Amino acid sequence: RLSSPSLPERLKPEISLREHQLHGVAWLQHLFELSPEHVSGCLLADDMGLGKTIQLLTFVVDYLERQPSGDPVLIVAPVSLLDNWEAELRKFFYADDIAVMRLYGDALSEAKFRSYEIPESLRQQGVTNLLRPGWLQEARIVLTTYETLRSQEISLGRQSWAMVICDEAQKIKNPAAMVTRAIKAMKSRFRIACTGTPVENTLIDLWSLFDFVQPGLLG
């Protein structure tokens, strides 16, 4: 039986998580404690509207409070949802002191090398996208898109992440897609696939989701 979840001090006092959300946070924290030796990730598949984002943010903020010098957190989502992630972080938590990086749009343009700045030796190897040294700065949470993850796989793959959260995880249901290969190449202690529609059309689709969160579980 799961114990009660650890709730972050930054959670605003007027915010109360529902019973299923508290259970979800406790489950995430329990699995994280078992990682990476015994488990490498999980699939959070509550129906739409049941508050998956606040569960995940509660989990993330509690981790950041407990391990202020630990590895950062990578959140990958369709661009239309990234503003919502940041808005909910500010809405539900006292988060002004949590450094959040938006790695898309103008911020991405500033963080990456221009094509002519990439060393010739790397260009000859086919490297056309690369982030500048120190691009992460002091960020504790990095918000990015699936397209950016795919194009910046080399730079993002060099960074060690405490957790990689894959929102709308049906985006990685094709195991042969470049974005699927890119997200599976990330170095992370813990991986979370988040989707309200986990029932896929084929067994290959479902296998691809589980191969992200727990490689080898389904063969």
Coordinates of N, CA and C in Angstrom, one line a residue:
R1 N 0.8 -1.2 0.0 CA 0.0 0.0 0.0 C 0.9 1.2 0.0
L2 N 0.5 2.2 -0.8 CA 1.3 3.5 -0.9 C 1.1 4.3 0.3
S3 N 2.2 5.0 0.7 CA 2.1 5.9 1.8 C 1.5 7.3 1.3
S4 N 1.3 8.2 2.2 CA 0.8 9.5 1.7 C 1.9 10.2 1.0
P5 N 1.6 11.0 0.0 CA 2.6 11.7 -0.8 C 3.3 12.8 -0.1
S6 N 4.5 13.1 -0.5 CA 5.2 14.3 0.0 C 4.8 15.5 -0.9
L7 N 4.2 16.5 -0.3 CA 3.7 17.7 -1.0 C 4.7 18.8 -0.8
P8 N 5.1 19.5 -1.9 CA 6.1 20.6 -1.8 C 5.6 21.8 -1.0
E9 N 6.6 22.4 -0.4 CA 6.3 23.6 0.4 C 5.7 24.7 -0.5
R10 N 6.1 24.7 -1.7 CA 5.7 25.8 -2.7 C 4.2 25.6 -3.1
L11 N 3.6 24.5 -2.8 CA 2.2 24.4 -3.2 C 1.4 25.4 -2.4
K12 N 0.6 26.2 -3.2 CA -0.2 27.3 -2.5 C -1.2 26.7 -1.6
P13 N -1.4 27.3 -0.4 CA -2.3 26.7 0.6 C -3.7 26.6 0.2
E14 N -4.2 27.4 -0.8 CA -5.6 27.2 -1.2 C -5.8 26.1 -2.2
I15 N -4.7 25.5 -2.6 CA -4.8 24.4 -3.6 C -4.9 23.0 -2.9
S16 N -5.9 22.3 -3.2 CA -6.1 20.9 -2.6 C -6.2 19.9 -3.7
L17 N -5.3 18.9 -3.6 CA -5.3 17.9 -4.6 C -6.4 16.9 -4.3
R18 N -7.1 16.4 -5.3 CA -8.1 15.4 -5.1 C -7.5 14.0 -4.7
E19 N -8.3 13.1 -4.2 CA -7.8 11.8 -3.7 C -7.1 11.1 -4.8
H20 N -7.6 11.0 -6.0 CA -6.9 10.3 -7.1 C -5.6 11.0 -7.5
Q21 N -5.5 12.3 -7.3 CA -4.3 13.0 -7.6 C -3.2 12.8 -6.6
L22 N -3.7 12.7 -5.3 CA -2.7 12.4 -4.2 C -2.2 11.0 -4.4
H23 N -3.0 10.1 -4.8 CA -2.6 8.7 -5.0 C -1.6 8.7 -6.2
G24 N -1.9 9.5 -7.2 CA -1.0 9.5 -8.4 C 0.4 10.0 -8.0
V25 N 0.4 11.1 -7.2 CA 1.7 11.7 -6.8 C 2.5 10.7 -5.9
A26 N 1.8 10.0 -5.0 CA 2.5 9.0 -4.1 C 3.0 7.9 -5.0
W27 N 2.3 7.5 -6.0 CA 2.7 6.4 -6.9 C 4.0 6.9 -7.7
L28 N 4.0 8.1 -8.2 CA 5.2 8.6 -8.9 C 6.4 8.7 -8.0
Q29 N 6.2 9.1 -6.8 CA 7.3 9.3 -5.8 C 7.8 7.9 -5.4
H30 N 6.9 6.9 -5.3 CA 7.4 5.6 -4.9 C 8.2 5.0 -6.0
L31 N 7.8 5.1 -7.3 CA 8.5 4.6 -8.4 C 9.9 5.3 -8.6
F32 N 9.9 6.6 -8.3 CA 11.1 7.4 -8.5 C 12.1 6.9 -7.5
E33 N 11.7 6.6 -6.3 CA 12.6 6.1 -5.3 C 13.2 4.7 -5.7
L34 N 12.5 4.0 -6.5 CA 13.0 2.7 -6.9 C 13.9 2.8 -8.2
S35 N 13.9 4.0 -8.7 CA 14.7 4.1 -10.0 C 16.2 4.5 -9.6
P36 N 17.1 4.2 -10.5 CA 16.9 3.5 -11.8 C 17.2 2.0 -11.7
E37 N 17.5 1.5 -10.5 CA 17.8 0.1 -10.3 C 16.7 -0.8 -10.6
H38 N 15.5 -0.5 -10.2 CA 14.4 -1.5 -10.3 C 13.3 -1.0 -11.2
V39 N 13.2 0.2 -11.6 CA 12.2 0.7 -12.5 C 12.8 1.9 -13.2
S40 N 12.4 2.1 -14.4 CA 13.0 3.3 -15.2 C 11.9 4.3 -15.6
G41 N 10.7 4.0 -15.4 CA 9.6 5.0 -15.7 C 8.2 4.4 -15.6
C42 N 7.3 5.2 -16.0 CA 5.9 4.8 -15.9 C 5.0 5.5 -16.9
L43 N 3.8 5.0 -17.0 CA 2.8 5.6 -17.9 C 1.6 6.2 -17.1
L44 N 1.5 7.5 -17.1 CA 0.4 8.2 -16.4 C -0.8 8.4 -17.4
A45 N -1.9 7.7 -17.2 CA -2.9 7.7 -18.3 C -4.3 8.0 -17.8
D46 N -4.4 8.9 -16.8 CA -5.7 9.4 -16.3 C -6.4 10.0 -17.5
D47 N -7.8 9.9 -17.5 CA -8.6 10.5 -18.6 C -8.3 12.0 -18.7
M48 N -8.6 12.6 -19.8 CA -8.5 14.1 -20.0 C -9.4 14.8 -18.9
G49 N -8.9 15.8 -18.3 CA -9.6 16.6 -17.4 C -9.5 16.2 -15.9
L50 N -8.7 15.1 -15.7 CA -8.5 14.6 -14.3 C -7.3 15.2 -13.7
G51 N -6.5 16.1 -14.3 CA -5.4 16.8 -13.7 C -4.1 16.0 -13.7
K52 N -3.7 15.5 -14.8 CA -2.4 14.9 -14.9 C -1.3 15.9 -14.7
T53 N -1.5 17.1 -15.3 CA -0.4 18.1 -15.2 C -0.1 18.5 -13.8
I54 N -1.1 18.7 -13.0 CA -0.9 19.2 -11.6 C -0.2 18.0 -10.8
Q55 N -0.6 16.8 -11.1 CA 0.1 15.7 -10.4 C 1.6 15.7 -10.8
L56 N 1.9 15.8 -12.0 CA 3.3 15.8 -12.5 C 4.0 17.0 -11.9
L57 N 3.4 18.2 -11.9 CA 4.1 19.3 -11.4 C 4.3 19.2 -9.9
T58 N 3.4 18.6 -9.2 CA 3.6 18.4 -7.7 C 4.8 17.5 -7.5
F59 N 4.9 16.5 -8.3 CA 6.0 15.5 -8.2 C 7.3 16.2 -8.6
V60 N 7.3 17.0 -9.6 CA 8.5 17.7 -10.1 C 9.0 18.7 -9.0
V61 N 8.1 19.6 -8.6 CA 8.4 20.6 -7.6 C 8.9 20.0 -6.3
D62 N 8.3 18.9 -5.8 CA 8.8 18.3 -4.6 C 10.2 17.7 -4.8
Y63 N 10.5 17.2 -6.0 CA 11.8 16.7 -6.3 C 12.8 17.9 -6.3
L64 N 12.5 19.0 -6.9 CA 13.4 20.1 -6.9 C 13.7 20.7 -5.5
E65 N 12.6 20.6 -4.7 CA 12.9 21.1 -3.3 C 13.8 20.1 -2.5
R66 N 13.6 18.8 -2.8 CA 14.4 17.8 -2.0 C 15.8 17.8 -2.6
Q67 N 16.0 18.0 -3.9 CA 17.3 17.9 -4.4 C 17.6 19.2 -5.3
P68 N 17.9 20.3 -4.5 CA 18.0 21.6 -5.2 C 19.3 21.6 -6.2
S69 N 20.2 20.7 -6.0 CA 21.4 20.7 -6.8 C 21.4 19.5 -7.7
G70 N 20.2 18.8 -7.8 CA 20.1 17.6 -8.6 C 20.0 17.9 -10.1
D71 N 19.9 16.9 -10.9 CA 19.8 17.1 -12.4 C 18.5 17.8 -12.7
P72 N 18.4 18.6 -13.8 CA 17.2 19.3 -14.1 C 16.1 18.3 -14.7
V73 N 15.0 18.9 -15.0 CA 13.8 18.1 -15.5 C 13.5 18.6 -16.9
L74 N 13.3 17.6 -17.9 CA 12.9 17.9 -19.2 C 11.5 17.6 -19.5
I75 N 10.7 18.5 -20.0 CA 9.3 18.3 -20.3 C 9.1 18.6 -21.8
V76 N 8.7 17.5 -22.5 CA 8.5 17.6 -23.9 C 7.0 17.5 -24.2
A77 N 6.5 18.5 -25.0 CA 5.0 18.5 -25.3 C 4.8 19.2 -26.6
P78 N 3.6 19.0 -27.2 CA 3.3 19.9 -28.3 C 3.3 21.3 -28.0
V79 N 3.7 22.2 -28.9 CA 3.9 23.6 -28.6 C 2.7 24.3 -28.0
S80 N 1.5 23.8 -28.4 CA 0.3 24.4 -27.9 C 0.0 24.1 -26.5
L81 N 0.7 23.2 -25.9 CA 0.5 22.8 -24.5 C 1.6 23.4 -23.5
L82 N 2.7 23.9 -24.1 CA 3.8 24.3 -23.2 C 3.5 25.5 -22.4
D83 N 2.7 26.5 -23.0 CA 2.3 27.6 -22.2 C 1.4 27.2 -21.0
N84 N 0.6 26.1 -21.2 CA -0.2 25.6 -20.1 C 0.6 25.0 -19.0
W85 N 1.7 24.3 -19.4 CA 2.5 23.8 -18.3 C 3.1 24.9 -17.4
E86 N 3.6 26.0 -18.1 CA 4.2 27.1 -17.3 C 3.1 27.8 -16.5
A87 N 1.9 28.0 -17.1 CA 0.8 28.7 -16.5 C 0.4 28.0 -15.2
E88 N 0.3 26.6 -15.3 CA -0.2 25.8 -14.1 C 0.9 25.8 -13.1
L89 N 2.2 25.9 -13.5 CA 3.2 25.9 -12.5 C 3.1 27.2 -11.7
R90 N 2.8 28.4 -12.3 CA 2.7 29.6 -11.6 C 1.4 29.7 -10.9
K91 N 0.3 29.1 -11.4 CA -1.0 29.1 -10.8 C -1.1 28.4 -9.4
F92 N -0.4 27.2 -9.4 CA -0.6 26.3 -8.3 C 0.5 26.3 -7.3
F93 N 1.7 26.9 -7.7 CA 2.9 26.9 -6.8 C 3.5 28.3 -6.7
Y94 N 4.2 28.5 -5.6 CA 5.0 29.7 -5.5 C 6.3 29.4 -6.2
A95 N 6.4 29.7 -7.5 CA 7.5 29.2 -8.3 C 8.3 30.2 -9.0
D96 N 8.3 31.5 -8.4 CA 9.0 32.5 -9.0 C 10.5 32.3 -9.0
D97 N 11.0 31.5 -8.0 CA 12.4 31.2 -7.9 C 12.8 29.9 -8.6
I98 N 11.9 29.3 -9.3 CA 12.3 28.1 -10.1 C 12.6 28.5 -11.5
A99 N 13.8 28.3 -11.9 CA 14.3 28.8 -13.2 C 13.7 27.8 -14.3
V100 N 12.9 28.4 -15.2 CA 12.3 27.6 -16.2 C 12.8 28.1 -17.6
M101 N 13.3 27.2 -18.4 CA 13.7 27.6 -19.7 C 12.7 27.1 -20.8
R102 N 12.3 28.1 -21.7 CA 11.5 27.7 -22.8 C 12.5 27.5 -24.0
L103 N 12.7 26.2 -24.3 CA 13.6 25.9 -25.4 C 12.8 25.7 -26.7
Y104 N 12.3 26.8 -27.2 CA 11.6 26.8 -28.5 C 11.4 28.2 -28.9
G105 N 11.0 28.5 -30.1 CA 10.8 29.8 -30.6 C 12.1 30.7 -30.5
D106 N 11.9 31.9 -30.1 CA 13.0 32.9 -30.0 C 14.1 32.4 -29.0
A107 N 13.7 31.8 -27.9 CA 14.7 31.4 -26.9 C 15.6 30.3 -27.5
L108 N 15.0 29.4 -28.4 CA 15.8 28.4 -29.0 C 16.8 29.0 -30.0
S109 N 16.3 30.0 -30.8 CA 17.2 30.7 -31.7 C 18.4 31.3 -31.0
E110 N 18.2 31.9 -29.8 CA 19.3 32.5 -29.1 C 20.3 31.4 -28.5
A111 N 19.7 30.2 -28.2 CA 20.6 29.2 -27.5 C 21.4 28.4 -28.4
K112 N 21.1 28.4 -29.7 CA 21.8 27.5 -30.6 C 22.8 28.2 -31.5
F113 N 23.8 27.5 -32.0 CA 24.8 28.0 -32.9 C 24.1 28.4 -34.3
R114 N 24.5 29.4 -34.9 CA 24.2 29.6 -36.3 C 24.9 28.5 -37.1
S115 N 24.4 28.1 -38.3 CA 24.9 27.0 -39.0 C 26.4 27.2 -39.3
Y116 N 26.8 28.5 -39.6 CA 28.1 28.8 -40.0 C 29.1 28.8 -38.8
E117 N 28.5 28.8 -37.6 CA 29.3 28.8 -36.4 C 29.7 27.4 -35.9
I118 N 29.0 26.4 -36.4 CA 29.3 25.0 -36.1 C 30.7 24.6 -36.7
P119 N 31.6 24.0 -35.8 CA 32.9 23.7 -36.3 C 32.8 22.8 -37.6
E120 N 33.8 23.1 -38.5 CA 33.8 22.3 -39.8 C 33.8 20.8 -39.6
S121 N 34.6 20.4 -38.5 CA 34.7 18.9 -38.3 C 33.4 18.3 -38.0
L122 N 32.5 19.0 -37.3 CA 31.2 18.5 -37.0 C 30.3 18.6 -38.2
R123 N 30.4 19.7 -38.9 CA 29.5 19.8 -40.1 C 29.8 18.7 -41.1
Q124 N 31.1 18.3 -41.2 CA 31.4 17.2 -42.1 C 30.8 15.9 -41.7
Q125 N 30.5 15.8 -40.4 CA 29.8 14.6 -39.8 C 28.3 14.7 -39.9
G126 N 27.8 15.8 -40.5 CA 26.4 15.9 -40.7 C 25.7 16.6 -39.6
V127 N 26.4 17.2 -38.7 CA 25.8 18.0 -37.6 C 25.4 19.3 -38.0
T128 N 24.1 19.6 -38.1 CA 23.6 20.9 -38.5 C 22.9 21.7 -37.5
N129 N 22.6 21.1 -36.3 CA 22.0 21.8 -35.2 C 22.8 21.5 -33.9
L130 N 23.1 22.5 -33.2 CA 23.9 22.4 -32.0 C 23.6 23.6 -31.0
L131 N 23.4 23.3 -29.8 CA 23.2 24.4 -28.8 C 24.6 24.8 -28.3
R132 N 24.6 26.1 -27.9 CA 25.9 26.7 -27.5 C 26.3 26.1 -26.1
P133 N 27.6 26.1 -25.8 CA 28.0 25.6 -24.5 C 27.4 26.5 -23.4
G134 N 27.0 25.9 -22.3 CA 26.3 26.6 -21.2 C 24.9 27.0 -21.5
W135 N 24.3 26.4 -22.5 CA 22.9 26.8 -22.9 C 21.9 26.6 -21.8
L136 N 22.2 25.6 -20.9 CA 21.2 25.3 -19.9 C 21.1 26.4 -18.8
Q137 N 22.3 27.2 -18.7 CA 22.4 28.2 -17.6 C 22.0 27.6 -16.3
E138 N 21.0 28.3 -15.6 CA 20.6 27.8 -14.2 C 19.3 27.1 -14.2
A139 N 18.8 26.8 -15.4 CA 17.4 26.2 -15.5 C 17.3 24.9 -14.8
R140 N 16.1 24.8 -14.1 CA 15.8 23.6 -13.3 C 14.7 22.8 -14.1
I141 N 13.9 23.5 -14.9 CA 12.9 22.9 -15.7 C 13.1 23.4 -17.2
V142 N 13.2 22.5 -18.1 CA 13.3 22.9 -19.5 C 12.1 22.4 -20.2
L143 N 11.4 23.3 -20.9 CA 10.2 23.0 -21.6 C 10.5 23.1 -23.1
T144 N 10.2 22.0 -23.8 CA 10.6 22.0 -25.3 C 9.5 21.2 -26.1
T145 N 9.7 21.3 -27.4 CA 8.7 20.7 -28.3 C 9.3 19.4 -28.8
Y146 N 8.5 18.5 -29.4 CA 9.0 17.3 -30.0 C 9.9 17.6 -31.2
E147 N 9.6 18.7 -31.9 CA 10.4 19.1 -33.1 C 11.8 19.5 -32.6
T148 N 11.8 20.3 -31.5 CA 13.1 20.7 -31.0 C 13.9 19.6 -30.5
L149 N 13.3 18.7 -29.8 CA 14.0 17.5 -29.3 C 14.6 16.7 -30.4
R150 N 13.9 16.6 -31.5 CA 14.4 15.8 -32.7 C 15.6 16.6 -33.3
S151 N 15.5 17.9 -33.4 CA 16.6 18.6 -34.1 C 17.8 18.9 -33.2
Q152 N 17.6 18.9 -31.9 CA 18.7 19.1 -31.0 C 19.0 17.9 -30.1
E153 N 18.8 16.7 -30.8 CA 19.1 15.5 -30.1 C 20.5 15.4 -29.5
I154 N 21.5 15.9 -30.2 CA 22.9 15.7 -29.8 C 23.1 16.5 -28.5
S155 N 22.7 17.8 -28.5 CA 22.9 18.6 -27.3 C 22.0 18.2 -26.1
L156 N 20.8 17.9 -26.4 CA 19.9 17.5 -25.3 C 20.3 16.1 -24.7
G157 N 20.9 15.2 -25.6 CA 21.3 13.9 -25.2 C 22.6 13.9 -24.4
R158 N 23.3 15.0 -24.5 CA 24.5 15.1 -23.6 C 24.2 15.4 -22.2
Q159 N 23.1 16.0 -22.0 CA 22.7 16.5 -20.6 C 22.1 15.3 -19.8
S160 N 22.5 15.2 -18.6 CA 21.8 14.2 -17.7 C 20.6 14.8 -17.1
W161 N 19.4 14.1 -17.2 CA 18.2 14.6 -16.7 C 17.7 13.8 -15.5
A162 N 17.1 14.4 -14.5 CA 16.5 13.6 -13.4 C 15.3 12.9 -14.0
M163 N 14.5 13.5 -14.8 CA 13.4 12.9 -15.4 C 13.0 13.5 -16.7
V164 N 12.5 12.8 -17.6 CA 12.0 13.2 -18.9 C 10.5 12.9 -18.9
I165 N 9.7 14.0 -19.1 CA 8.2 13.8 -19.1 C 7.8 14.0 -20.5
C166 N 7.1 13.1 -21.1 CA 6.6 13.1 -22.5 C 5.1 13.3 -22.5
D167 N 4.7 14.5 -22.7 CA 3.2 14.8 -22.7 C 2.6 14.5 -24.0
E168 N 1.4 14.1 -24.0 CA 0.7 13.6 -25.3 C 1.6 12.6 -25.9
A169 N 1.9 11.5 -25.2 CA 2.9 10.5 -25.5 C 2.6 9.7 -26.7
Q170 N 1.3 9.8 -27.3 CA 1.0 9.2 -28.5 C 1.9 9.7 -29.7
K171 N 2.6 10.8 -29.4 CA 3.6 11.3 -30.4 C 4.7 10.4 -30.6
I172 N 5.0 9.5 -29.7 CA 6.1 8.5 -29.9 C 5.6 7.1 -30.0
K173 N 4.5 6.9 -30.6 CA 3.9 5.6 -30.8 C 4.5 4.8 -32.0
N174 N 5.2 5.6 -32.9 CA 5.9 4.9 -34.0 C 7.3 4.7 -33.6
P175 N 7.8 3.5 -33.4 CA 9.1 3.2 -33.0 C 10.2 3.6 -34.0
A176 N 9.8 3.7 -35.3 CA 10.8 4.0 -36.3 C 10.9 5.5 -36.5
A177 N 10.1 6.3 -35.9 CA 10.1 7.8 -36.1 C 11.3 8.4 -35.5
M178 N 11.9 9.4 -36.1 CA 13.1 10.1 -35.6 C 12.9 10.7 -34.2
V179 N 11.6 11.2 -34.0 CA 11.4 11.8 -32.6 C 11.3 10.7 -31.6
T180 N 10.8 9.6 -31.9 CA 10.8 8.5 -30.9 C 12.2 8.0 -30.6
R181 N 13.0 7.9 -31.6 CA 14.4 7.5 -31.4 C 15.2 8.6 -30.5
A182 N 14.8 9.8 -30.8 CA 15.5 10.9 -30.1 C 15.2 10.9 -28.6
I183 N 13.9 10.8 -28.3 CA 13.5 10.8 -26.9 C 14.0 9.6 -26.1
K184 N 14.1 8.5 -26.8 CA 14.6 7.3 -26.1 C 16.2 7.4 -25.9
A185 N 16.8 8.3 -26.6 CA 18.2 8.5 -26.5 C 18.6 9.4 -25.3
M186 N 17.6 10.1 -24.7 CA 17.9 11.0 -23.6 C 18.4 10.2 -22.4
K187 N 19.4 10.8 -21.7 CA 20.0 10.2 -20.5 C 19.2 10.7 -19.3
S188 N 18.3 9.8 -18.7 CA 17.5 10.3 -17.6 C 17.4 9.1 -16.6
R189 N 17.2 9.5 -15.3 CA 17.0 8.6 -14.3 C 15.6 8.0 -14.4
F190 N 14.6 8.8 -14.8 CA 13.2 8.4 -14.7 C 12.5 9.0 -15.9
R191 N 11.6 8.2 -16.5 CA 10.9 8.6 -17.7 C 9.4 8.5 -17.4
I192 N 8.6 9.5 -17.9 CA 7.2 9.4 -17.7 C 6.5 9.7 -19.0
A193 N 5.7 8.8 -19.5 CA 4.8 9.0 -20.6 C 3.4 9.4 -20.1
C194 N 2.9 10.5 -20.6 CA 1.6 11.0 -20.1 C 0.7 11.1 -21.3
T195 N -0.5 10.5 -21.2 CA -1.5 10.5 -22.2 C -2.8 10.1 -21.7
G196 N -3.9 10.8 -22.1 CA -5.2 10.4 -21.8 C -5.8 9.4 -22.7
T197 N -5.0 9.0 -23.8 CA -5.5 8.1 -24.7 C -4.5 7.0 -25.0
P198 N -4.3 6.1 -23.9 CA -3.2 5.1 -24.0 C -3.5 3.9 -24.9
V199 N -4.8 3.7 -25.2 CA -5.2 2.6 -26.0 C -4.9 2.9 -27.5
E200 N -4.0 2.2 -28.0 CA -3.5 2.5 -29.4 C -4.1 1.6 -30.4
N201 N -3.8 1.8 -31.7 CA -4.4 1.1 -32.7 C -3.8 -0.3 -33.0
T202 N -2.5 -0.4 -32.6 CA -1.8 -1.6 -32.9 C -0.9 -1.9 -31.6
L203 N -0.5 -3.2 -31.5 CA 0.4 -3.6 -30.4 C 1.8 -2.9 -30.6
I204 N 2.2 -2.6 -31.8 CA 3.4 -1.9 -32.0 C 3.4 -0.5 -31.3
D205 N 2.2 0.2 -31.5 CA 2.1 1.5 -30.9 C 2.2 1.4 -29.3
L206 N 1.6 0.5 -28.7 CA 1.6 0.3 -27.3 C 3.0 -0.1 -26.9
W207 N 3.7 -1.0 -27.6 CA 5.0 -1.4 -27.3 C 6.0 -0.2 -27.3
S208 N 5.8 0.7 -28.3 CA 6.7 1.8 -28.3 C 6.6 2.7 -27.1
L209 N 5.4 2.9 -26.6 CA 5.2 3.7 -25.3 C 6.0 3.0 -24.2
F210 N 5.8 1.7 -24.0 CA 6.4 1.0 -22.9 C 7.9 0.8 -23.1
D211 N 8.4 0.8 -24.4 CA 9.8 0.7 -24.6 C 10.5 2.0 -24.2
F212 N 9.7 3.1 -24.2 CA 10.3 4.4 -23.7 C 10.4 4.4 -22.1
V213 N 9.3 4.0 -21.5 CA 9.3 4.1 -20.0 C 10.0 3.0 -19.3
Q214 N 10.0 1.8 -19.9 CA 10.6 0.6 -19.3 C 11.2 -0.3 -20.4
P215 N 12.4 0.1 -20.9 CA 12.9 -0.6 -22.0 C 13.1 -2.1 -21.7
G216 N 12.7 -3.0 -22.7 CA 12.8 -4.4 -22.5 C 11.7 -5.1 -21.8
L217 N 10.8 -4.3 -21.2 CA 9.7 -5.0 -20.4 C 8.8 -5.8 -21.3
L218 N 8.5 -5.4 -22.5 CA 7.7 -6.1 -23.4 C 8.5 -6.8 -24.5
G219 N 9.8 -7.0 -24.3 CA 10.6 -7.6 -25.3 C 11.1 -6.7 -26.3

